[in-house]
């Protein structure tokens, strides 16, 4: 894809360890969604069917809120606290879910569904942040493999016991966080410590994808189709199987893995439009297999576009890591809203279809008109490749506060000398001139624990006194200044 450049945190090999960790995490995200739609949500109907929609809305609202805060007030996002909160919500939701299902409690079920949805939302942002450190070609291969694997594994989801599927649904988000936490941490810290995208985009507008970008409009409309395909034609609350959708996804995977060309984002988006329109047209044909054919085409079109969306978000985040959280949270949030709207439309159409009402033809015709009109007019001059190329890396020399520069120097030294996250916290406090009593109070640990951390920091930095540590940070500041001067010449 023209205009794509790799992230500064590139891996030297296509199939290096970070690649597989991100690939596995993305598979967990996709498989969790499949389990939710095929196994978990249908079980809600016997207790409180609207818990489905409430949880999806909670997920979307949370992600949109995170996206807005990351855009305008990123220091308010304490990334460690958010990740800890994510794990707590996942644990609480996992504990409440059986109570809601087996005790028939609508309140417990809704609370569990919302807690799990919000926790999964942050896990998705972490996956996107970690993936943004891959090269664009790596990201394309990663996405292709994850989608093919998800389709293959989903075939087994239909035959496993509902209880086992529910347990797996609750456990997979924990695996997602564990896989990408270390990879995502630098990007999350860049967001927390950096200037707000809304501020630096004033003087550098090309560094940040606007929240009203046509990309997000595409995400919303195509997720409407996905929500529609899930609920239209469902039987007993369970979506019709769409395993044949693996054919176009597998074709893309083979192309990406076997050729040296870049991910064909624009072509796939066009093909996905054709598949979505064909899916809506099949419904009007009627017949026993109309619903199945419609769902297969709609799901295949959505899968292709979802692959494109993941790649574009990853590529944009790689060009400007400080806006990565804003981009992913906002993008997934508007996607959730689209899914909810599509699901509501699908339920209505499902009822009309069962009643053989002519109104179903009106619904289908309206959707066809919207998608064809948008594809011909709205997307006429739009290119995903140009959207990515249009985002330029932010000038790191602009709008760096002394505190941000200090944090950056400390993180650079910590990475150079192999300090752990807790040792980095101790190191930064020592570099600010704090004593051990202050560190003990801030970290809420024992005096001996602080002594052990300080000893390890001194050993790794090969220093002997507190002043040596402060001098080391100052030397790094001077070296950074000389490097900036050389780059300016």
Short mmCIF file of C-alpha atoms in Angstrom, two decimals:
data_model
loop_
_atom_site.label_atom_id
_atom_site.label_comp_id
_atom_site.label_asym_id
_atom_site.label_seq_id
_atom_site.Cartn_x
_atom_site.Cartn_y
_atom_site.Cartn_z
CA UNK A 1 0.00 0.00 0.00
CA UNK A 2 1.56 3.21 -1.09
CA UNK A 3 2.43 5.70 1.52
CA UNK A 4 2.75 3.22 4.38
CA UNK A 5 5.83 3.47 6.51
CA UNK A 6 6.90 1.23 9.29
CA UNK A 7 6.81 2.12 12.91
CA UNK A 8 10.06 3.08 14.56
CA UNK A 9 9.64 0.00 16.76
CA UNK A 10 9.94 -2.42 13.85
CA UNK A 11 10.82 -6.04 14.28
CA UNK A 12 13.63 -7.17 12.00
CA UNK A 13 11.91 -10.41 11.03
CA UNK A 14 8.43 -10.97 9.63
CA UNK A 15 7.72 -13.83 12.03
CA UNK A 16 9.56 -12.62 15.13
CA UNK A 17 8.21 -13.17 18.65
CA UNK A 18 6.22 -9.88 18.80
CA UNK A 19 4.47 -10.89 15.58
CA UNK A 20 3.20 -14.16 17.08
CA UNK A 21 2.18 -12.52 20.34
CA UNK A 22 0.10 -9.91 18.53
CA UNK A 23 -1.31 -12.55 16.18
CA UNK A 24 -2.37 -14.75 19.11
CA UNK A 25 -3.87 -11.76 20.93
CA UNK A 26 -5.86 -10.70 17.87
CA UNK A 27 -7.10 -14.28 17.49
CA UNK A 28 -8.26 -14.17 21.12
CA UNK A 29 -10.17 -10.94 20.43
CA UNK A 30 -11.86 -12.33 17.33
CA UNK A 31 -12.65 -15.68 18.94
CA UNK A 32 -14.12 -13.96 22.00
CA UNK A 33 -16.49 -12.07 19.72
CA UNK A 34 -17.52 -15.30 17.97
CA UNK A 35 -18.14 -17.05 21.29
CA UNK A 36 -20.15 -14.06 22.46
CA UNK A 37 -22.42 -14.12 19.41
CA UNK A 38 -22.74 -17.89 18.96
CA UNK A 39 -22.66 -19.26 22.52
CA UNK A 40 -23.10 -16.57 25.18
CA UNK A 41 -25.64 -14.09 23.80
CA UNK A 42 -28.21 -16.76 22.82
CA UNK A 43 -28.21 -17.90 26.47
CA UNK A 44 -29.25 -14.39 27.51
CA UNK A 45 -32.65 -14.75 25.83
CA UNK A 46 -34.01 -17.04 28.55
CA UNK A 47 -33.15 -14.46 31.23
CA UNK A 48 -33.04 -10.96 29.73
CA UNK A 49 -32.44 -10.68 26.00
CA UNK A 50 -31.78 -6.93 26.10
CA UNK A 51 -28.63 -7.55 28.15
CA UNK A 52 -27.02 -8.15 24.74
CA UNK A 53 -27.71 -4.65 23.51
CA UNK A 54 -27.00 -2.97 26.86
CA UNK A 55 -23.56 -4.59 27.03
CA UNK A 56 -22.68 -3.62 23.46
CA UNK A 57 -23.80 -0.05 24.14
CA UNK A 58 -21.73 0.02 27.34
CA UNK A 59 -18.71 -1.17 25.37
CA UNK A 60 -19.21 1.46 22.67
CA UNK A 61 -19.86 4.28 25.14
CA UNK A 62 -16.75 3.42 27.16
CA UNK A 63 -14.52 3.27 24.10
CA UNK A 64 -15.88 6.52 22.72
CA UNK A 65 -15.27 8.18 26.09
CA UNK A 66 -11.70 6.84 26.17
CA UNK A 67 -11.19 8.04 22.60
CA UNK A 68 -12.40 11.54 23.46
CA UNK A 69 -10.28 11.76 26.62
CA UNK A 70 -7.23 10.45 24.74
CA UNK A 71 -7.82 13.11 22.10
CA UNK A 72 -8.35 16.11 24.37
CA UNK A 73 -7.00 15.25 27.87
CA UNK A 74 -4.65 12.24 27.66
CA UNK A 75 -2.96 12.86 31.07
CA UNK A 76 -6.27 11.82 32.68
CA UNK A 77 -5.75 8.32 31.29
CA UNK A 78 -3.63 6.46 33.82
CA UNK A 79 -2.70 3.48 31.71
CA UNK A 80 -1.66 1.19 34.55
CA UNK A 81 -4.86 2.00 36.43
CA UNK A 82 -6.95 1.38 33.32
CA UNK A 83 -5.29 -1.97 32.72
CA UNK A 84 -5.77 -2.97 36.35
CA UNK A 85 -9.39 -1.84 36.14
CA UNK A 86 -9.82 -3.89 32.97
CA UNK A 87 -8.65 -7.03 34.77
CA UNK A 88 -10.89 -6.32 37.76
CA UNK A 89 -13.93 -5.83 35.51
CA UNK A 90 -13.16 -9.05 33.65
CA UNK A 91 -12.86 -10.94 36.94
CA UNK A 92 -16.09 -9.46 38.35
CA UNK A 93 -17.95 -10.09 35.11
CA UNK A 94 -16.72 -13.68 34.96
CA UNK A 95 -17.93 -14.26 38.53
CA UNK A 96 -21.34 -12.67 37.97
CA UNK A 97 -22.08 -14.30 34.62
CA UNK A 98 -22.90 -17.79 35.99
CA UNK A 99 -25.04 -16.22 38.71
CA UNK A 100 -26.99 -14.28 36.14
CA UNK A 101 -27.47 -17.26 33.83
CA UNK A 102 -28.24 -20.02 36.32
CA UNK A 103 -30.10 -17.94 38.92
CA UNK A 104 -32.10 -16.17 36.24
CA UNK A 105 -31.13 -12.73 37.56
CA UNK A 106 -31.51 -10.03 34.94
CA UNK A 107 -29.60 -7.52 37.08
CA UNK A 108 -26.62 -9.84 37.63
CA UNK A 109 -26.62 -10.85 33.96
CA UNK A 110 -26.66 -7.26 32.73
CA UNK A 111 -23.94 -6.21 35.18
CA UNK A 112 -21.77 -9.17 34.16
CA UNK A 113 -22.25 -8.50 30.45
CA UNK A 114 -21.38 -4.81 30.85
CA UNK A 115 -18.31 -5.51 33.00
CA UNK A 116 -17.00 -8.03 30.49
CA UNK A 117 -17.73 -5.74 27.53
CA UNK A 118 -15.93 -2.76 29.06
CA UNK A 119 -12.95 -4.91 30.05
CA UNK A 120 -12.74 -6.39 26.56
CA UNK A 121 -12.85 -2.91 25.07
CA UNK A 122 -9.65 -1.86 26.80
CA UNK A 123 -8.03 -5.19 25.87
CA UNK A 124 -8.77 -4.42 22.21
CA UNK A 125 -7.09 -1.02 22.55
CA UNK A 126 -4.03 -2.75 24.03
CA UNK A 127 -3.90 -5.16 21.08
CA UNK A 128 -4.05 -2.25 18.66
CA UNK A 129 -1.32 -0.38 20.53
CA UNK A 130 0.93 -3.45 20.50
CA UNK A 131 0.24 -4.12 16.81
CA UNK A 132 1.17 -0.55 15.91
CA UNK A 133 4.80 -1.42 16.72
CA UNK A 134 4.88 -3.95 13.85
CA UNK A 135 5.86 -3.16 10.29
CA UNK A 136 2.87 -2.69 8.01
CA UNK A 137 3.70 -5.90 6.11
CA UNK A 138 3.93 -7.76 9.42
CA UNK A 139 0.59 -6.31 10.48
CA UNK A 140 -1.06 -7.44 7.24
CA UNK A 141 0.21 -11.00 7.65
CA UNK A 142 -0.77 -11.00 11.32
CA UNK A 143 -4.32 -9.89 10.57
CA UNK A 144 -4.74 -12.39 7.74
CA UNK A 145 -3.55 -15.34 9.85
CA UNK A 146 -5.69 -14.34 12.83
CA UNK A 147 -8.86 -14.06 10.75
CA UNK A 148 -8.32 -17.43 9.04
CA UNK A 149 -7.61 -19.09 12.38
CA UNK A 150 -10.71 -17.50 13.88
CA UNK A 151 -12.93 -18.85 11.10
CA UNK A 152 -11.43 -22.33 11.47
CA UNK A 153 -11.80 -22.40 15.26
CA UNK A 154 -15.32 -20.97 15.09
CA UNK A 155 -16.39 -24.13 13.26
CA UNK A 156 -15.72 -25.96 16.55
CA UNK A 157 -17.57 -23.32 18.57
CA UNK A 158 -20.86 -24.54 17.12
CA UNK A 159 -20.40 -28.04 18.56
CA UNK A 160 -18.82 -27.46 21.99
CA UNK A 161 -21.08 -27.48 25.09
CA UNK A 162 -22.53 -24.09 25.97
CA UNK A 163 -20.93 -24.19 29.42
CA UNK A 164 -17.45 -24.80 28.01
CA UNK A 165 -17.92 -22.04 25.46
CA UNK A 166 -18.98 -19.60 28.18
CA UNK A 167 -15.92 -20.42 30.29
CA UNK A 168 -13.64 -19.94 27.29
CA UNK A 169 -15.38 -16.65 26.52
CA UNK A 170 -14.56 -15.41 30.04
CA UNK A 171 -10.93 -16.58 29.99
CA UNK A 172 -9.78 -15.37 26.57
CA UNK A 173 -9.66 -11.63 27.45
CA UNK A 174 -7.21 -12.39 30.28
CA UNK A 175 -4.99 -14.19 27.76
CA UNK A 176 -5.26 -11.19 25.43
CA UNK A 177 -3.98 -8.78 28.08
CA UNK A 178 -1.17 -11.14 29.11
CA UNK A 179 0.02 -11.50 25.51
CA UNK A 180 0.30 -7.81 24.65
CA UNK A 181 0.86 -5.95 27.93
CA UNK A 182 4.62 -5.52 27.52
CA UNK A 183 4.40 -4.72 23.81
CA UNK A 184 1.65 -2.15 24.31
CA UNK A 185 3.22 -0.42 27.31
CA UNK A 186 5.51 2.03 25.41
CA UNK A 187 2.62 3.20 23.23
CA UNK A 188 0.30 3.58 26.21
CA UNK A 189 2.95 5.57 28.09
CA UNK A 190 3.51 7.80 25.05
CA UNK A 191 -0.20 8.62 25.12
CA UNK A 192 -0.28 9.33 28.84
CA UNK A 193 2.85 11.50 28.88
CA UNK A 194 2.43 13.18 25.50
CA UNK A 195 0.58 16.27 24.36
CA UNK A 196 -3.09 15.94 23.45
CA UNK A 197 -3.66 15.08 19.77
CA UNK A 198 -6.25 17.86 19.63
CA UNK A 199 -3.51 20.33 20.60
CA UNK A 200 -0.64 19.26 18.36
CA UNK A 201 -3.02 18.74 15.43
CA UNK A 202 -3.74 22.49 15.49
CA UNK A 203 -0.22 23.30 14.31
CA UNK A 204 0.36 19.92 12.63
CA UNK A 205 -3.08 18.88 11.30
CA UNK A 206 -1.73 16.01 9.22
CA UNK A 207 -0.40 14.20 12.30
CA UNK A 208 -3.79 13.07 13.60
CA UNK A 209 -6.73 11.34 11.91
CA UNK A 210 -9.77 13.55 12.68
CA UNK A 211 -12.61 11.99 14.66
CA UNK A 212 -14.95 12.83 11.78
CA UNK A 213 -12.70 11.10 9.22
CA UNK A 214 -14.43 9.17 6.48
CA UNK A 215 -12.68 6.06 7.79
CA UNK A 216 -14.84 6.13 10.90
CA UNK A 217 -17.98 6.67 8.83
CA UNK A 218 -17.06 3.52 6.88
CA UNK A 219 -16.54 1.62 10.12
CA UNK A 220 -19.98 2.61 11.37
CA UNK A 221 -21.86 1.72 8.18
CA UNK A 222 -20.17 -1.62 7.69
CA UNK A 223 -20.74 -2.60 11.31
CA UNK A 224 -24.42 -1.85 10.76
CA UNK A 225 -24.28 -4.57 8.10
CA UNK A 226 -22.50 -6.91 10.52
CA UNK A 227 -25.07 -6.38 13.26
CA UNK A 228 -27.82 -6.94 10.71
CA UNK A 229 -26.23 -10.19 9.51
CA UNK A 230 -25.98 -11.49 13.08
CA UNK A 231 -29.65 -11.05 13.97
CA UNK A 232 -31.34 -11.41 10.59
CA UNK A 233 -32.21 -15.04 9.88
CA UNK A 234 -31.16 -16.26 13.32
CA UNK A 235 -32.78 -19.40 14.68
CA UNK A 236 -33.62 -19.57 18.37
CA UNK A 237 -31.44 -16.56 19.07
CA UNK A 238 -28.42 -18.18 17.39
CA UNK A 239 -26.98 -16.56 14.22
CA UNK A 240 -26.99 -18.69 11.07
CA UNK A 241 -23.60 -20.28 10.41
CA UNK A 242 -21.43 -18.36 7.96
CA UNK A 243 -18.40 -20.68 7.72
CA UNK A 244 -18.26 -20.30 3.93
CA UNK A 245 -17.01 -16.79 4.59
CA UNK A 246 -13.59 -18.35 5.18
CA UNK A 247 -13.09 -18.65 1.41
CA UNK A 248 -12.43 -14.94 0.66
CA UNK A 249 -10.57 -14.51 3.96
CA UNK A 250 -8.28 -17.48 3.23
CA UNK A 251 -7.70 -16.16 -0.29
CA UNK A 252 -6.51 -12.84 1.14
CA UNK A 253 -4.28 -14.65 3.63
CA UNK A 254 -2.59 -16.66 0.88
CA UNK A 255 -2.08 -13.51 -1.18
CA UNK A 256 -0.53 -11.60 1.71
CA UNK A 257 1.73 -14.47 2.82
CA UNK A 258 2.87 -15.72 -0.59
CA UNK A 259 3.31 -12.43 -2.43
CA UNK A 260 5.67 -9.60 -1.60
CA UNK A 261 3.04 -6.99 -2.32
CA UNK A 262 1.41 -4.87 0.34
CA UNK A 263 -2.00 -5.52 1.84
CA UNK A 264 -4.61 -4.65 -0.87
CA UNK A 265 -6.76 -2.50 1.39
CA UNK A 266 -8.59 -0.46 -1.24
CA UNK A 267 -9.37 -3.51 -3.39
CA UNK A 268 -10.68 -5.46 -0.39
CA UNK A 269 -12.90 -2.56 0.62
CA UNK A 270 -14.44 -2.53 -2.87
CA UNK A 271 -14.97 -6.30 -2.81
CA UNK A 272 -16.56 -6.06 0.62
CA UNK A 273 -19.07 -3.52 -0.73
CA UNK A 274 -20.03 -5.95 -3.50
CA UNK A 275 -20.48 -8.79 -1.02
CA UNK A 276 -22.61 -6.68 1.30
CA UNK A 277 -24.85 -5.50 -1.54
CA UNK A 278 -25.13 -9.08 -2.84
CA UNK A 279 -26.10 -10.24 0.65
CA UNK A 280 -28.97 -7.78 0.77
CA UNK A 281 -30.11 -8.69 -2.76
CA UNK A 282 -30.23 -12.41 -1.95
CA UNK A 283 -32.86 -11.74 0.72
CA UNK A 284 -35.25 -10.31 -1.85
CA UNK A 285 -34.91 -13.49 -3.93
CA UNK A 286 -36.79 -15.46 -1.27
CA UNK A 287 -36.57 -19.22 -0.91
CA UNK A 288 -35.47 -21.54 1.86
CA UNK A 289 -31.79 -20.67 1.54
CA UNK A 290 -32.19 -16.92 1.18
CA UNK A 291 -31.42 -16.14 4.81
CA UNK A 292 -28.39 -18.44 4.90
CA UNK A 293 -26.97 -17.02 1.68
CA UNK A 294 -27.59 -13.48 2.84
CA UNK A 295 -25.81 -14.02 6.17
CA UNK A 296 -22.83 -15.68 4.46
CA UNK A 297 -22.35 -12.84 2.00
CA UNK A 298 -22.87 -10.14 4.61
CA UNK A 299 -20.45 -11.80 7.05
CA UNK A 300 -17.81 -12.33 4.34
CA UNK A 301 -18.05 -8.70 3.27
CA UNK A 302 -17.82 -7.53 6.86
CA UNK A 303 -14.81 -9.79 7.56
CA UNK A 304 -12.89 -8.35 4.61
CA UNK A 305 -13.69 -4.81 5.66
CA UNK A 306 -12.82 -5.59 9.28
CA UNK A 307 -9.39 -6.77 8.09
CA UNK A 308 -8.97 -3.48 6.24
CA UNK A 309 -10.09 -1.49 9.28
CA UNK A 310 -7.62 -3.25 11.58
CA UNK A 311 -4.76 -2.63 9.16
CA UNK A 312 -5.58 1.03 8.63
CA UNK A 313 -5.90 1.70 12.37
CA UNK A 314 -2.63 -0.11 13.05
CA UNK A 315 -0.79 1.72 10.26
CA UNK A 316 -2.08 5.12 11.38
CA UNK A 317 -1.15 4.39 14.99
CA UNK A 318 2.33 3.34 13.88
CA UNK A 319 2.88 6.72 12.27
CA UNK A 320 1.84 8.61 15.39
CA UNK A 321 1.97 6.48 18.57
CA UNK A 322 0.82 9.38 20.76
CA UNK A 323 -2.57 9.28 19.03
CA UNK A 324 -2.81 5.47 18.93
CA UNK A 325 -5.18 5.11 21.88
CA UNK A 326 -7.45 7.86 20.57
CA UNK A 327 -7.60 6.27 17.12
CA UNK A 328 -8.33 2.74 18.31
CA UNK A 329 -10.78 3.62 21.07
CA UNK A 330 -12.78 5.94 18.83
CA UNK A 331 -12.72 3.53 15.89
CA UNK A 332 -13.90 0.55 17.92
CA UNK A 333 -16.47 2.72 19.70
CA UNK A 334 -18.22 3.84 16.52
CA UNK A 335 -18.03 0.23 15.34
CA UNK A 336 -19.92 -0.86 18.46
CA UNK A 337 -22.62 1.71 17.82
CA UNK A 338 -22.97 0.44 14.26
CA UNK A 339 -23.28 -3.15 15.47
CA UNK A 340 -26.04 -2.18 17.89
CA UNK A 341 -27.98 -0.31 15.22
CA UNK A 342 -27.59 -3.19 12.78
CA UNK A 343 -28.65 -5.76 15.37
CA UNK A 344 -31.81 -3.79 16.15
CA UNK A 345 -32.60 -3.59 12.45
CA UNK A 346 -31.89 -7.30 12.08
CA UNK A 347 -34.30 -8.25 14.88
CA UNK A 348 -37.03 -6.19 13.30
CA UNK A 349 -36.35 -7.65 9.85
CA UNK A 350 -36.22 -11.16 11.31
CA UNK A 351 -39.73 -10.75 12.71
CA UNK A 352 -41.02 -9.33 9.44
CA UNK A 353 -39.34 -12.07 7.41
CA UNK A 354 -40.96 -14.75 9.54
CA UNK A 355 -44.32 -13.11 9.06
CA UNK A 356 -43.71 -12.83 5.28
CA UNK A 357 -44.38 -9.13 5.48
CA UNK A 358 -43.69 -6.99 2.40
CA UNK A 359 -41.97 -4.55 4.73
CA UNK A 360 -38.87 -6.74 4.71
CA UNK A 361 -38.37 -5.87 1.05
CA UNK A 362 -38.56 -2.21 1.97
CA UNK A 363 -35.90 -2.65 4.67
CA UNK A 364 -33.61 -4.56 2.33
CA UNK A 365 -34.12 -2.09 -0.49
CA UNK A 366 -33.32 0.82 1.80
CA UNK A 367 -30.10 -0.82 2.96
CA UNK A 368 -29.08 -1.56 -0.63
CA UNK A 369 -29.74 2.05 -1.58
CA UNK A 370 -27.67 3.35 1.35
CA UNK A 371 -24.69 1.10 0.66
CA UNK A 372 -24.65 1.51 -3.11
CA UNK A 373 -25.12 5.27 -2.78
CA UNK A 374 -22.35 5.56 -0.24
CA UNK A 375 -20.00 3.35 -2.30
CA UNK A 376 -20.60 5.33 -5.50
CA UNK A 377 -20.69 8.81 -4.01
CA UNK A 378 -19.16 8.79 -0.55
CA UNK A 379 -16.21 6.55 -1.42
CA UNK A 380 -15.67 7.84 -4.95
CA UNK A 381 -12.55 9.82 -4.08
CA UNK A 382 -11.63 8.00 -0.88
CA UNK A 383 -8.56 5.77 -0.55
CA UNK A 384 -7.39 3.90 2.51
CA UNK A 385 -3.80 4.05 1.25
CA UNK A 386 -4.04 7.82 0.88
CA UNK A 387 -5.65 8.09 4.31
CA UNK A 388 -2.63 6.36 5.85
CA UNK A 389 -0.14 8.31 3.77
CA UNK A 390 -1.89 11.53 4.76
CA UNK A 391 -1.01 10.99 8.42
CA UNK A 392 2.52 12.29 8.96
CA UNK A 393 4.63 11.47 12.04
CA UNK A 394 4.29 14.16 14.69
CA UNK A 395 7.32 16.39 15.26
CA UNK A 396 8.64 15.06 18.54
CA UNK A 397 10.57 18.28 19.12
CA UNK A 398 7.37 20.28 19.31
CA UNK A 399 5.48 20.83 22.58
CA UNK A 400 7.57 18.61 24.84
CA UNK A 401 7.31 19.78 28.40
CA UNK A 402 10.27 19.38 30.79
CA UNK A 403 8.34 16.64 32.59
CA UNK A 404 7.79 14.77 29.31
CA UNK A 405 11.46 15.10 28.37
CA UNK A 406 12.48 13.84 31.82
CA UNK A 407 10.15 10.83 31.55
CA UNK A 408 11.47 10.07 28.07
CA UNK A 409 15.08 10.13 29.28
CA UNK A 410 14.24 7.81 32.17
CA UNK A 411 12.42 5.36 29.89
CA UNK A 412 15.35 5.39 27.46
CA UNK A 413 17.80 4.56 30.24
CA UNK A 414 15.46 1.93 31.69
CA UNK A 415 15.21 0.17 28.34
CA UNK A 416 18.97 0.43 27.80
CA UNK A 417 19.84 -1.10 31.17
CA UNK A 418 16.96 -3.57 31.39
CA UNK A 419 15.05 -2.13 34.34
CA UNK A 420 11.73 -3.74 35.24
CA UNK A 421 8.55 -1.59 35.39
CA UNK A 422 8.75 -1.37 39.21
CA UNK A 423 12.48 -0.58 39.06
CA UNK A 424 11.68 2.16 36.55
CA UNK A 425 9.27 3.74 39.05
CA UNK A 426 11.94 3.67 41.76
CA UNK A 427 14.55 5.00 39.30
CA UNK A 428 12.37 7.98 38.31
CA UNK A 429 11.74 8.92 41.93
CA UNK A 430 15.44 8.68 42.73
CA UNK A 431 16.25 10.79 39.67
CA UNK A 432 13.92 13.48 41.03
CA UNK A 433 15.95 13.50 44.25
CA UNK A 434 13.43 11.57 46.37
CA UNK A 435 14.69 9.60 49.36
CA UNK A 436 13.85 6.02 50.34
CA UNK A 437 11.21 7.04 52.87
CA UNK A 438 9.30 8.90 50.15
CA UNK A 439 9.54 5.91 47.80
CA UNK A 440 8.30 3.59 50.55
CA UNK A 441 5.28 5.82 51.13
CA UNK A 442 4.43 6.23 47.44
CA UNK A 443 4.73 2.55 46.53
CA UNK A 444 3.17 1.32 49.79
CA UNK A 445 5.89 -1.29 50.35
CA UNK A 446 8.20 -2.19 53.20
CA UNK A 447 11.55 -0.52 53.87
CA UNK A 448 13.41 -3.72 52.96
CA UNK A 449 11.57 -3.94 49.65
CA UNK A 450 12.62 -0.39 48.78
CA UNK A 451 16.22 -1.19 49.71
CA UNK A 452 16.14 -4.25 47.45
CA UNK A 453 14.75 -2.24 44.52
CA UNK A 454 17.36 0.50 44.97
CA UNK A 455 20.12 -2.09 45.16
CA UNK A 456 18.95 -3.72 41.91
CA UNK A 457 18.72 -0.34 40.16
CA UNK A 458 22.25 0.62 41.23
CA UNK A 459 23.59 -2.77 40.12
CA UNK A 460 21.98 -2.61 36.68
CA UNK A 461 23.12 0.97 36.11
CA UNK A 462 26.62 0.14 37.44
CA UNK A 463 26.62 3.09 39.85
CA UNK A 464 27.27 3.42 43.57
CA UNK A 465 25.63 6.61 44.84
CA UNK A 466 22.44 8.61 44.47
CA UNK A 467 24.43 11.43 42.88
CA UNK A 468 25.80 9.02 40.26
CA UNK A 469 22.22 8.22 39.28
CA UNK A 470 21.27 11.89 38.94
CA UNK A 471 24.43 12.55 36.91
CA UNK A 472 23.55 9.66 34.60
CA UNK A 473 20.14 11.20 33.83
CA UNK A 474 21.76 14.60 33.22
CA UNK A 475 24.30 13.03 30.86
CA UNK A 476 21.42 11.46 28.93
CA UNK A 477 19.77 14.90 28.69
CA UNK A 478 22.96 16.42 27.31
CA UNK A 479 23.39 13.58 24.82
CA UNK A 480 19.78 13.97 23.65
CA UNK A 481 20.40 17.68 23.12
CA UNK A 482 23.52 17.02 21.05
CA UNK A 483 21.63 14.44 18.98
CA UNK A 484 18.85 16.96 18.30
CA UNK A 485 21.38 19.55 17.18
CA UNK A 486 23.05 17.07 14.82
CA UNK A 487 19.70 16.10 13.29
CA UNK A 488 18.82 19.75 12.75
CA UNK A 489 22.04 20.45 10.80
#
